[in-house]
Coordinates of C-alpha atoms in Angstrom, one line a residue:
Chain A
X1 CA -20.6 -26.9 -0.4
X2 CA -17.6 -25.6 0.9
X3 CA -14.3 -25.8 -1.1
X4 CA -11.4 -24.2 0.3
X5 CA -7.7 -23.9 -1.7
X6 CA -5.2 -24.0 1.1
X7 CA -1.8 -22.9 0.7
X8 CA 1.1 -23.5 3.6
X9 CA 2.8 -20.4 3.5
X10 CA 5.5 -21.7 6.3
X11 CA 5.1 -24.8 8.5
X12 CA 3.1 -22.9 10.5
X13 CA 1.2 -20.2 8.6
X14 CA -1.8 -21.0 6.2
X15 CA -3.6 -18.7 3.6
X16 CA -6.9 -20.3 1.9
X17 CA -9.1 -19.1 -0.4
X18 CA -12.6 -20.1 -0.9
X19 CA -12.9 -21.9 -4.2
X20 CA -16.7 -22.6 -6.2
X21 CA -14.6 -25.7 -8.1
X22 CA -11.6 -27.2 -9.2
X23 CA -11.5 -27.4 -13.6
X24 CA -8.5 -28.7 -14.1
X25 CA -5.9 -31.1 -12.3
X26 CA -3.0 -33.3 -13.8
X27 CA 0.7 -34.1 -13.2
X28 CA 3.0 -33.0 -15.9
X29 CA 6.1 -34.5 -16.8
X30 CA 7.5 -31.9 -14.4
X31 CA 5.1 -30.7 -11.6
X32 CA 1.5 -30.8 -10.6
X33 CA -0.8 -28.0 -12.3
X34 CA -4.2 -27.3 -10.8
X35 CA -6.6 -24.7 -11.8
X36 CA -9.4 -23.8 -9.6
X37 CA -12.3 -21.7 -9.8
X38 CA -12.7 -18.6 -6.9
X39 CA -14.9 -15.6 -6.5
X40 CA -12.6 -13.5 -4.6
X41 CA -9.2 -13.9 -6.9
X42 CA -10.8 -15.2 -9.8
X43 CA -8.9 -17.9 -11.6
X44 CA -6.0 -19.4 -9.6
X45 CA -2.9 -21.8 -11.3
X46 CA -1.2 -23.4 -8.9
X47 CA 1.8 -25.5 -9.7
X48 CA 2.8 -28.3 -6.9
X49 CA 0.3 -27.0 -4.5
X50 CA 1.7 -23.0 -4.7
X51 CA 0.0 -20.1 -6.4
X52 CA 1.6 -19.0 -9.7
X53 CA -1.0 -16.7 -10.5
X54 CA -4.6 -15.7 -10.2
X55 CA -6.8 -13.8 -12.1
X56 CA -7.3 -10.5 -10.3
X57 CA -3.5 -10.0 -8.8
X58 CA -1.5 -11.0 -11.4
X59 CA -1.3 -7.6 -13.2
X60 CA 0.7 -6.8 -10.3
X61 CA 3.5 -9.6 -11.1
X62 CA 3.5 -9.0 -14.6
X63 CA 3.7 -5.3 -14.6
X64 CA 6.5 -5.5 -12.0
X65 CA 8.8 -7.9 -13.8
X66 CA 8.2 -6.1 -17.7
X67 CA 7.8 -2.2 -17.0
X68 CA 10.5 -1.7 -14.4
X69 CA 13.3 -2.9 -16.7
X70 CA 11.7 -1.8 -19.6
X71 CA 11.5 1.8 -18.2
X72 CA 15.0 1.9 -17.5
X73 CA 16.0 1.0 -21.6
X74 CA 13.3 1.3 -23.6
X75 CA 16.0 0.4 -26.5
X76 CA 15.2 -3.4 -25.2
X77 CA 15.3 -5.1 -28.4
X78 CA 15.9 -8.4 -27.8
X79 CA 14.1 -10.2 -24.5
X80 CA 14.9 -13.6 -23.1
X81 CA 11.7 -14.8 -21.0
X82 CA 13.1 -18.0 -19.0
X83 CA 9.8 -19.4 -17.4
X84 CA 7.0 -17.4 -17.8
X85 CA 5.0 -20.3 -19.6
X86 CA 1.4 -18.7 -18.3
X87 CA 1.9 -15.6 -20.8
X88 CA 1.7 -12.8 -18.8
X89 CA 5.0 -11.6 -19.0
X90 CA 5.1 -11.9 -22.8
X91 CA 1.5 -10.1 -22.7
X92 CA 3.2 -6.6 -20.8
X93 CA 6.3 -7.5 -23.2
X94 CA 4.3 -7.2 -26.4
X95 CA 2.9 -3.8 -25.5
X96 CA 5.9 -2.4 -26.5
X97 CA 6.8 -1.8 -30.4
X98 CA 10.5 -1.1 -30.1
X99 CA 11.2 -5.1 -28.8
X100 CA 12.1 -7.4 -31.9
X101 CA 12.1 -10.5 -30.4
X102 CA 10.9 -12.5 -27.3
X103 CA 12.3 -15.8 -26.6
X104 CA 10.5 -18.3 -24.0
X105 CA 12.2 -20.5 -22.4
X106 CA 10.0 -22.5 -20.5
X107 CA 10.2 -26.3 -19.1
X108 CA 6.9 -27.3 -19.2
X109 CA 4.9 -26.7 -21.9
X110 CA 1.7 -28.4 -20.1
X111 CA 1.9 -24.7 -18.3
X112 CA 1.7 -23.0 -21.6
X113 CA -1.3 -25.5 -22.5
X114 CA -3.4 -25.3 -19.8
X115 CA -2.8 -21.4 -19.5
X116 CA -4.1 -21.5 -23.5
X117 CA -7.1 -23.1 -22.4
X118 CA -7.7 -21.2 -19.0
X119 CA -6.5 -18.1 -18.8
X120 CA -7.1 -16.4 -22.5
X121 CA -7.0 -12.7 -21.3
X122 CA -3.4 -13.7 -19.7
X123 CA -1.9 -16.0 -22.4
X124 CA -3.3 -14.5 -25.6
X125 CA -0.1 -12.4 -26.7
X126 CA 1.6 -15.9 -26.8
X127 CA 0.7 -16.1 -30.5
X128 CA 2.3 -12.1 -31.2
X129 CA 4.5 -13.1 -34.2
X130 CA 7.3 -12.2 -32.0
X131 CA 7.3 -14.5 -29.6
X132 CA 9.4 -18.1 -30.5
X133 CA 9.3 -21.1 -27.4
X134 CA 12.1 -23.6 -26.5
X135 CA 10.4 -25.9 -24.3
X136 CA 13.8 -26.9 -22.1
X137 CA 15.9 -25.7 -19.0
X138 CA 16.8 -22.4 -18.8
X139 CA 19.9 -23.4 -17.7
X140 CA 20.9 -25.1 -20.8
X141 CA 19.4 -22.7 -23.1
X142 CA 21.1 -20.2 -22.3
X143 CA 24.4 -21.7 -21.9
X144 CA 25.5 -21.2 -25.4
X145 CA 24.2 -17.7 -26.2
X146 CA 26.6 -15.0 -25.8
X147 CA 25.6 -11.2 -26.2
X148 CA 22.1 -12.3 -28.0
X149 CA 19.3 -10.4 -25.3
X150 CA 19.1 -6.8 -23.7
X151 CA 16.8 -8.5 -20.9
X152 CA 16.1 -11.5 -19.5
X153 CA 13.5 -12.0 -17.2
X154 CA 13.4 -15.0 -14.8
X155 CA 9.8 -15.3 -14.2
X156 CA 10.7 -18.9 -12.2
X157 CA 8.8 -21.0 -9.8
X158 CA 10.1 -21.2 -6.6
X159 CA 13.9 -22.5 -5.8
X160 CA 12.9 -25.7 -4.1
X161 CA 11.1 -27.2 -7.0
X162 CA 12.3 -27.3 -10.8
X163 CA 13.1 -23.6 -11.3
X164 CA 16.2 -24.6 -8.6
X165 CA 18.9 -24.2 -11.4
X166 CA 17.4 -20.8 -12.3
X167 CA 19.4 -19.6 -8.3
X168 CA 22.7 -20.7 -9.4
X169 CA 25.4 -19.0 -9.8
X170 CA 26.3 -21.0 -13.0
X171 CA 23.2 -19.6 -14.2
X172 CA 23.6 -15.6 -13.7
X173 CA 27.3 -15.9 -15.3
X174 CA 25.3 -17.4 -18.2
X175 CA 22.9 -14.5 -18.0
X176 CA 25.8 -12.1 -17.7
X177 CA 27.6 -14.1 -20.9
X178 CA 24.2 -13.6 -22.6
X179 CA 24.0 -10.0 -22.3
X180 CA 24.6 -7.2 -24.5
X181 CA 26.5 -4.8 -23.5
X182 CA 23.4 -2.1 -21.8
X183 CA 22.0 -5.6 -20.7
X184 CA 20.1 -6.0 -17.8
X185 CA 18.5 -9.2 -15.6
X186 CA 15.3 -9.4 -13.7
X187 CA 14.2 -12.2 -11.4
X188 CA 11.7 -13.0 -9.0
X189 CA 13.5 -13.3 -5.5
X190 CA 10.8 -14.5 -3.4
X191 CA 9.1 -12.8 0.0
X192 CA 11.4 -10.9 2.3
X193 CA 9.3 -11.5 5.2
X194 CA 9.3 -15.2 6.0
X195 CA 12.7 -17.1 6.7
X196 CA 12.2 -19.8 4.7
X197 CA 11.9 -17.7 1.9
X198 CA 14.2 -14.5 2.5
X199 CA 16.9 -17.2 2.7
X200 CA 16.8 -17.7 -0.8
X201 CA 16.5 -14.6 -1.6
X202 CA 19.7 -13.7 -0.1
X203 CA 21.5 -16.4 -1.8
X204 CA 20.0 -14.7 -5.1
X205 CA 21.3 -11.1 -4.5
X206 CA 25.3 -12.5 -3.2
X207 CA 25.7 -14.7 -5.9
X208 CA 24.0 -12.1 -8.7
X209 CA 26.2 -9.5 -6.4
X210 CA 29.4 -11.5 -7.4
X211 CA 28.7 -11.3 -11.0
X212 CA 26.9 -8.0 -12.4
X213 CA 28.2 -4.5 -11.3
X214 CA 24.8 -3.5 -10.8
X215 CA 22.6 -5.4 -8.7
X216 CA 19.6 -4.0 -6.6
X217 CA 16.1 -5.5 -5.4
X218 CA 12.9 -3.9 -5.3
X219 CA 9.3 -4.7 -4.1
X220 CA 5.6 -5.3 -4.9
X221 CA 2.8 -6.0 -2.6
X222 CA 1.3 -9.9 -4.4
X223 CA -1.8 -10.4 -1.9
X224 CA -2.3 -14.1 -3.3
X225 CA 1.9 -14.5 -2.7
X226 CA 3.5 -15.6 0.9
X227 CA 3.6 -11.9 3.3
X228 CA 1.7 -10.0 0.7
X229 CA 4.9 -8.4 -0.3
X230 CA 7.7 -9.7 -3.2
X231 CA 10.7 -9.5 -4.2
X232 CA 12.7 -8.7 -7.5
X233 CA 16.3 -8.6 -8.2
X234 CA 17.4 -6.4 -10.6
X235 CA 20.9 -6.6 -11.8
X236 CA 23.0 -5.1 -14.9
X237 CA 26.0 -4.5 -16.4
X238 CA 26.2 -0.4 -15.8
X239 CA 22.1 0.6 -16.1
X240 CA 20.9 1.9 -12.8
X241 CA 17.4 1.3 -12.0
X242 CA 16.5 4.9 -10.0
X243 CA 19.2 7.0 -11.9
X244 CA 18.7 5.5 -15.5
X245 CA 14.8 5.6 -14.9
X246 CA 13.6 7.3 -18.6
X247 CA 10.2 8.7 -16.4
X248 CA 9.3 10.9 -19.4
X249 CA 10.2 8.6 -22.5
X250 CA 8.3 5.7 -21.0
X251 CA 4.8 8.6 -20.5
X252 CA 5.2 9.2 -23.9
X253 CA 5.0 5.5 -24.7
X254 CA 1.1 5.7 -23.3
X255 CA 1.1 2.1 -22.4
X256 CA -2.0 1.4 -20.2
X257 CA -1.0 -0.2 -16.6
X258 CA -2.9 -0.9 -13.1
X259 CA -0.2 -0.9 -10.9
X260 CA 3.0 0.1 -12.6
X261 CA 3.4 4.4 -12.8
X262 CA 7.1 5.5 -12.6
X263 CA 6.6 6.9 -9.4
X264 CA 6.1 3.0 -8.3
X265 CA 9.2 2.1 -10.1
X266 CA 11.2 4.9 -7.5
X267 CA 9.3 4.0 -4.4
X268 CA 9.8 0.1 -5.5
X269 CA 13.7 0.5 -5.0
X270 CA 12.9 1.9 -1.4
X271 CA 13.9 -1.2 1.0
X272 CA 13.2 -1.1 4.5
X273 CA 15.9 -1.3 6.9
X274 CA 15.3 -4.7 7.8
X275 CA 15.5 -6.3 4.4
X276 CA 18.6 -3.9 3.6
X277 CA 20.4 -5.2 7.0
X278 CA 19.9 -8.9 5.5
X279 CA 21.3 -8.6 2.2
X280 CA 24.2 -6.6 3.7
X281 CA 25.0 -9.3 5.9
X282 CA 24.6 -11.6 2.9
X283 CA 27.8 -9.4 0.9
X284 CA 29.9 -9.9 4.1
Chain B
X1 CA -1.4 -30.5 19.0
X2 CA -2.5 -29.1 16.4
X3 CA -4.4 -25.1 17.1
X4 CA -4.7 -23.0 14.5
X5 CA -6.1 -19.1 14.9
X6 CA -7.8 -18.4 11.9
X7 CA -9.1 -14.7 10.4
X8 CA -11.6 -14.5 7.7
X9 CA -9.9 -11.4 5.8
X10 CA -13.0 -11.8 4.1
X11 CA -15.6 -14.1 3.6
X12 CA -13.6 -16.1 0.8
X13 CA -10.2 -15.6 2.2
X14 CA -8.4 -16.8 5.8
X15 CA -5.4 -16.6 7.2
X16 CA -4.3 -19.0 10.0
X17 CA -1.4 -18.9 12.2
X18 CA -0.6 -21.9 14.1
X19 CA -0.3 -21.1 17.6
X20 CA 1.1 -23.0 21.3
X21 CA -1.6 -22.3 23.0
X22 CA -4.2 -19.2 23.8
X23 CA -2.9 -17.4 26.8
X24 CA -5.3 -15.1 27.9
X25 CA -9.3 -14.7 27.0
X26 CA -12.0 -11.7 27.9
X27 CA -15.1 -10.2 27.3
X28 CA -14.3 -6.5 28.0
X29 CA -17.3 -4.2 28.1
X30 CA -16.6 -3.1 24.4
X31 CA -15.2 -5.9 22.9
X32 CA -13.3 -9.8 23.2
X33 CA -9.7 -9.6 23.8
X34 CA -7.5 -12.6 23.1
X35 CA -3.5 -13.3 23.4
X36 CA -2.1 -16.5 21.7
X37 CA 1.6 -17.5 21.7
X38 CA 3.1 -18.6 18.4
X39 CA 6.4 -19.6 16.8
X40 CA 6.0 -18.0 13.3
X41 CA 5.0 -14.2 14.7
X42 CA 5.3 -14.9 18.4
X43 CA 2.4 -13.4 21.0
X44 CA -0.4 -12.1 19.1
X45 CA -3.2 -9.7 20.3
X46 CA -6.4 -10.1 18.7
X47 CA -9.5 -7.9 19.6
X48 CA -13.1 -9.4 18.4
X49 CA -11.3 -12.3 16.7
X50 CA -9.2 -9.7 14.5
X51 CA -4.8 -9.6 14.6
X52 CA -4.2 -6.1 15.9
X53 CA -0.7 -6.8 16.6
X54 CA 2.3 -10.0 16.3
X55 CA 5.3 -9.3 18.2
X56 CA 6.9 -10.0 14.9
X57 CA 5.8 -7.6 12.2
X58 CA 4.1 -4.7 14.8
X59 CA 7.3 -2.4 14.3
X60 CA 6.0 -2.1 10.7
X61 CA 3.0 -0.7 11.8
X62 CA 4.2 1.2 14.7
X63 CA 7.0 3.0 12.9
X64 CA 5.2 4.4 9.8
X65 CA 2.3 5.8 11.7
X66 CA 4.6 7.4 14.1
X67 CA 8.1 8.7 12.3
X68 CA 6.2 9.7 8.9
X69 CA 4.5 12.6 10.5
X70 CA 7.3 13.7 12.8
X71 CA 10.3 13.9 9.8
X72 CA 7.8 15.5 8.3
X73 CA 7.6 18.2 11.1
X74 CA 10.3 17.5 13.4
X75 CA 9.5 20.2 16.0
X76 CA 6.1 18.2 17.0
X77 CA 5.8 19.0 20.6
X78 CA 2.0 18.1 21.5
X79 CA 0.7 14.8 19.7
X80 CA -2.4 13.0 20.8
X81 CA -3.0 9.3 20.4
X82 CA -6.6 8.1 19.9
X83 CA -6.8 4.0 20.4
X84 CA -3.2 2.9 20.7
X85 CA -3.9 1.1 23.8
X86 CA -1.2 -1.6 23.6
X87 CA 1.4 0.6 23.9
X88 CA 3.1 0.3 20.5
X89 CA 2.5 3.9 19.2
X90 CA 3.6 5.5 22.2
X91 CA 6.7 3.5 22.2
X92 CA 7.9 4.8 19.2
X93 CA 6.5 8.5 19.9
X94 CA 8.7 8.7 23.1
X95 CA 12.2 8.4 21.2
X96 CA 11.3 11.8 21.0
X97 CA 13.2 14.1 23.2
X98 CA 11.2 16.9 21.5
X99 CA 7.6 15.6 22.0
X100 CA 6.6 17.3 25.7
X101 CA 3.1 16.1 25.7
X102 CA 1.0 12.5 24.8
X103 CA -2.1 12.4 25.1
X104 CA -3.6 8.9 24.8
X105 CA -7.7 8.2 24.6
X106 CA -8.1 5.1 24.6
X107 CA -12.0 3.8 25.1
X108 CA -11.1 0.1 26.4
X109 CA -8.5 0.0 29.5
X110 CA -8.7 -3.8 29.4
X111 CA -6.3 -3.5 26.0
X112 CA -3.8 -1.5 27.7
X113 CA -3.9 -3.8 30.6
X114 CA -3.7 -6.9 28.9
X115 CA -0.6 -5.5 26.7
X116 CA 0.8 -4.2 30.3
X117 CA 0.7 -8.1 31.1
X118 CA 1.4 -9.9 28.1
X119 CA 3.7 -7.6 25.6
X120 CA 5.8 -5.8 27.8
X121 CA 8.2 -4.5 25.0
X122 CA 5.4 -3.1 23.5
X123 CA 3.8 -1.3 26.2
X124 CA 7.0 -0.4 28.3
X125 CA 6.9 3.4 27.0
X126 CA 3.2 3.7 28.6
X127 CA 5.1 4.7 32.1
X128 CA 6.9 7.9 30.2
X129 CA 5.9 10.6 32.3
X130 CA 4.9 12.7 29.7
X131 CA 1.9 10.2 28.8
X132 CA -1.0 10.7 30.4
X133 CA -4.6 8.4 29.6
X134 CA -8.2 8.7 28.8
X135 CA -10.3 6.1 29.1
X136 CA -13.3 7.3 26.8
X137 CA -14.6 7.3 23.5
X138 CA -11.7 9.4 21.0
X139 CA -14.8 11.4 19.0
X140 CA -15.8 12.5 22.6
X141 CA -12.5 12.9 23.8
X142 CA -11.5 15.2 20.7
X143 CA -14.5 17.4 20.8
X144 CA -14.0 19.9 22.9
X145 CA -10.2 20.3 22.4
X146 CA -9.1 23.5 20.1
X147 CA -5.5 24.2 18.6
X148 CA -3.8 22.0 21.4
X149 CA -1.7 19.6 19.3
X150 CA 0.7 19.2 16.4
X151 CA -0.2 15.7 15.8
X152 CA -3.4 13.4 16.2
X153 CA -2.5 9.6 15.3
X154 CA -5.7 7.8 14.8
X155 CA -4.6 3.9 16.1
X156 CA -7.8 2.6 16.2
X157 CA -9.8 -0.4 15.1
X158 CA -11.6 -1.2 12.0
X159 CA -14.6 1.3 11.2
X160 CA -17.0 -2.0 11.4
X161 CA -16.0 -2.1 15.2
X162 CA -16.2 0.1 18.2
X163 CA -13.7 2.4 15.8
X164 CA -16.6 3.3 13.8
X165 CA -17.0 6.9 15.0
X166 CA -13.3 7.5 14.3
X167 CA -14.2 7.2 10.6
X168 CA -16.7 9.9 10.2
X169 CA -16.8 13.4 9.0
X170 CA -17.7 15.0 12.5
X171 CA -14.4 13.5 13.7
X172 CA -12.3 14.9 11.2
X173 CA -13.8 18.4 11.7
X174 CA -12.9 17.7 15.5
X175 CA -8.9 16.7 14.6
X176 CA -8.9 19.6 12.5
X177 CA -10.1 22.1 15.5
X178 CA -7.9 20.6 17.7
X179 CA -4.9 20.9 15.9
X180 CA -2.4 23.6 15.8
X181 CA -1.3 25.7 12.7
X182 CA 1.2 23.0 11.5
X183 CA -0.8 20.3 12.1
X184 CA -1.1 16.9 11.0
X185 CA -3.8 13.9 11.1
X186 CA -2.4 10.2 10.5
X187 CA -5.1 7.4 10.1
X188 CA -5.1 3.7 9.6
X189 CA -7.4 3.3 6.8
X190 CA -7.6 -0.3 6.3
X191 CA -6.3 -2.4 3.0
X192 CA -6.6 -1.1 -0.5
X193 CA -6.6 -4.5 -2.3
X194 CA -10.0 -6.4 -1.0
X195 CA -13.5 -4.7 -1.4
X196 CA -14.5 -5.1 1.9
X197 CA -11.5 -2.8 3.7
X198 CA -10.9 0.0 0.8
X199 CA -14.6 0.9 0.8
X200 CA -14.0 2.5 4.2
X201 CA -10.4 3.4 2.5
X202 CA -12.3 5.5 0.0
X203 CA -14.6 6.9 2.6
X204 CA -12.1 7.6 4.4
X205 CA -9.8 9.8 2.4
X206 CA -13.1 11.1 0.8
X207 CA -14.2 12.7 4.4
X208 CA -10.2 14.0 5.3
X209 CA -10.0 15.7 1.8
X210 CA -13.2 17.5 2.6
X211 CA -12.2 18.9 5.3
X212 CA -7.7 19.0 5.3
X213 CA -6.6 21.4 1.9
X214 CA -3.6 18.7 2.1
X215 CA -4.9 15.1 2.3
X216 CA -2.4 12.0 0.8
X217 CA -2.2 8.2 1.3
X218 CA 0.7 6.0 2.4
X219 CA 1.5 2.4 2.5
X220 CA 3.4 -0.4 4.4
X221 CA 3.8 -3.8 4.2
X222 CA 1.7 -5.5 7.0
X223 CA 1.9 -9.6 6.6
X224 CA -0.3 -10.2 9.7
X225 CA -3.2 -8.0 8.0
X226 CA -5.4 -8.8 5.1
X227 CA -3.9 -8.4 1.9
X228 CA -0.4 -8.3 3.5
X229 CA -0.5 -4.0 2.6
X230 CA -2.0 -1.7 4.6
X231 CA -2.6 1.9 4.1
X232 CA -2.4 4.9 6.3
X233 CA -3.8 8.7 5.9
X234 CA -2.1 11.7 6.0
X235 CA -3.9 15.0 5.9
X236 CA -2.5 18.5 7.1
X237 CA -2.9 22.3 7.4
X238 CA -0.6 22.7 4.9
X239 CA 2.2 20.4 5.4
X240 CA 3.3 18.0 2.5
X241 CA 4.5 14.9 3.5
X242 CA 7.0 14.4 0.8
X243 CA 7.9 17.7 -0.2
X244 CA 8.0 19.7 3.7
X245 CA 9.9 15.7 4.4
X246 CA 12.7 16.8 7.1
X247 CA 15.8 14.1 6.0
X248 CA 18.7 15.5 6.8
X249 CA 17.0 16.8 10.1
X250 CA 15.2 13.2 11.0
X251 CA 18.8 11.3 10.1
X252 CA 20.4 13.7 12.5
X253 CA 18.2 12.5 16.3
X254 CA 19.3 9.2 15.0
X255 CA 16.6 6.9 15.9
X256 CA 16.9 3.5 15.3
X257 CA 14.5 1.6 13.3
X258 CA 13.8 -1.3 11.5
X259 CA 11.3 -0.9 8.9
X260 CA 11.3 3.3 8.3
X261 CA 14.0 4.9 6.5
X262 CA 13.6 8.3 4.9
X263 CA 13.6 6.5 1.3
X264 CA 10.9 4.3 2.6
X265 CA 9.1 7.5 3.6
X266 CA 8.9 8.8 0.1
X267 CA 7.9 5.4 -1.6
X268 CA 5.2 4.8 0.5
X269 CA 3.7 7.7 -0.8
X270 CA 4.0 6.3 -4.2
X271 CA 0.5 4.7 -4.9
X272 CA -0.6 2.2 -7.7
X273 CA -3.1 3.0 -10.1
X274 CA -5.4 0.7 -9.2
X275 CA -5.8 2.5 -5.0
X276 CA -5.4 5.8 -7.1
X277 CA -8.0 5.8 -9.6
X278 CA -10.3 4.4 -6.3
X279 CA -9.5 7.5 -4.9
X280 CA -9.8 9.6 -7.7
X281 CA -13.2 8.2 -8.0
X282 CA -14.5 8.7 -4.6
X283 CA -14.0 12.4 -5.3
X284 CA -15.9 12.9 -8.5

């Protein structure tokens, strides 16, 4: 038999992966979650037809989005996860003693669910006593909290499905409002490569741009994710991400990682000239 | 219509571009040689059924083989090119002023030919007058050459093709013969993510660090290769790519480019743990 997970990357450009079966398929309240099994990436989620995660690459996402900030203030106390219902950002989150508290904030809890059931090694730190849920928009839940979180991390699905509220600029003066004062926000901005996605991703860094005083993007290479290569946005309210990097303090912290090493963190902030040209266009 | 090129990055993973239509096919005497016109990545130039080049992304490619090694050692003055047939290497190589002397051994004329016909602003440089071609196998070409350049770029094929000498141990002892006191060796050496490319990755560095006291990966983001990441070798005389880096001196000539940047430069030479423990093992 030959089973074959296609994703359309653009109208025009196709990545497929060869899958042994699919072991799970419904339609949530909110979107479509599938879970298929694959020899080459392991495990694969997709939600509405687009890769969230699979097995082997998702270390990648997951150490991208947690250590970077997290390297920067390793005082992070208090951490607002909005999204994120598969686990693995609250599974590099928990790694870390110092952090008190991790609010979820996820929509769907069918993704939480079927992540339970699927994907153990990636959602087991779900149950860390830590770790409270508030299955709603991220948009409204955060609305009412003012300086509650050193970090939030957007760990959103893509802007033209239900994480569209999390591109807002309603919704990073909400952040900003729910900020302490060292406070800094992380969110996934999407491929730089492709227009149809670098157009949201410049949307993201002018309308964060307009609100936090601090606002850079860096990079990771996904290969399961559109180009190979995605984005981040990193914005606070004085915290620079190269300057403020605490290299030695988060060594001493001995925290095991595949991808992440602060010498990543640096070259992550390194944006080639054509993604730089785009985003200052997008300030202009 | 509806034509799709497709490349099995490996045997559980393809990537398909829809193109207009195929514009040129051949069976040279070492290998099949296709062009096909597309809207996402425009012409692409594919040899045995493998992307070596998109008009879209090939400055990635061309620009951090070429202006890594030279801000690293800006008073380069003799470079040889071994593959580089389409033209895109040289290209960049002839901003230049300095550079009095490329040499360029190529083993199939039918790829420069074909990229003198169909990709024009790729292979316009090939008429420099300081370029001068060798239509012949590079490990032959290389062998009887002694201290007569500064630079060898290898821009060659996949070590599973008619590139396959350019990944052994008797080449590198070659490049290092034939290069100068200062000199330096740059290599495409496949994708680190999939098995099936950072075997010969591992081989690869393995060999150089045999054989070069100074012998260091670097990376780009390629989204018309597998895995969407490529990597690139860099092994010397002495030379260290980040710390001998020239910035002040390469921001001077004032080249334009679109991908490198001397920030670039130094995080591409910030590697993962996952592609360096791979390489750390391949020492042991």
């Amino acid at each position: 038999m030959d089973l074959w997970f296609t994703e359309e990357h653009t109208k025009d450009v196709r990545f497929s992966i060869r899958v042994e079966k699919q072991i799970h398929s419904e339609q949530s309240r909110y979107q479509r979650i599938d879970v298929f099994e694959s020899d080459e990436f392991g495990r694969l989620l997709t939600l509405d037809g687009q890769i969230m995660l699979t097995e082997k690459d998702e270390f990648i996402y997951h150490e991208m989005i947690v250590h970077v900030p997290m390297a920067v203030n390793p005082n992070i106390k208090n951490v607002l996860v909005i999204g994120g219902g598969d686990g693995g950002t609250v599974r590099e989150l928990t790694q870390y003693r110092s952090i008190e508290r991790i609010d979820l904030a996820e929509l769907d809890e069918r993704v939480l669910e079927v992540s339970r059931k699927y994907f153990p090694r990636i959602s087991q730190n779900l149950s860390d006593p830590r770790v409270s849920f508030s299955f709603e928009d991220g948009l409204k839940f955060i609305r009412e909290k003012e300086k509650e979180y050193d970090l939030i991390l957007v760990d959103s699905t893509d802007p033209s499905g239900p994480g569209e509220g999390l591109f807002t600029k309603e919704f990073y003066g909400s952040c900003c409002n729910a900020l302490k004062e060292n406070g800094i926000l992380v969110n996934q901005q999407e491929c730089a490569y492709y227009a149809d996605y670098s157009k949201f991703m410049k949307r993201a860094y002018q309308r964060m741009r307009e609100i936090f005083p601090v606002c850079r993007i860096y990079q990771a290479q996904i290969p399961s994710y559109p180009s190979g290569n995605w984005v981040f946005g990193f914005a606070s309210k004085g915290l620079d991400p190269v300057s403020d990097l605490q290299s030695t303090k988060w060594k001493a912290l001995g925290l095991k990682t595949r991808y992440y090493n602060t010498d990543v963190h640096v070259g992550s902030f390194a944006i080639p000239n054509y993604i730089r040209d785009m985003l200052t266009d997008a300030t202009e």
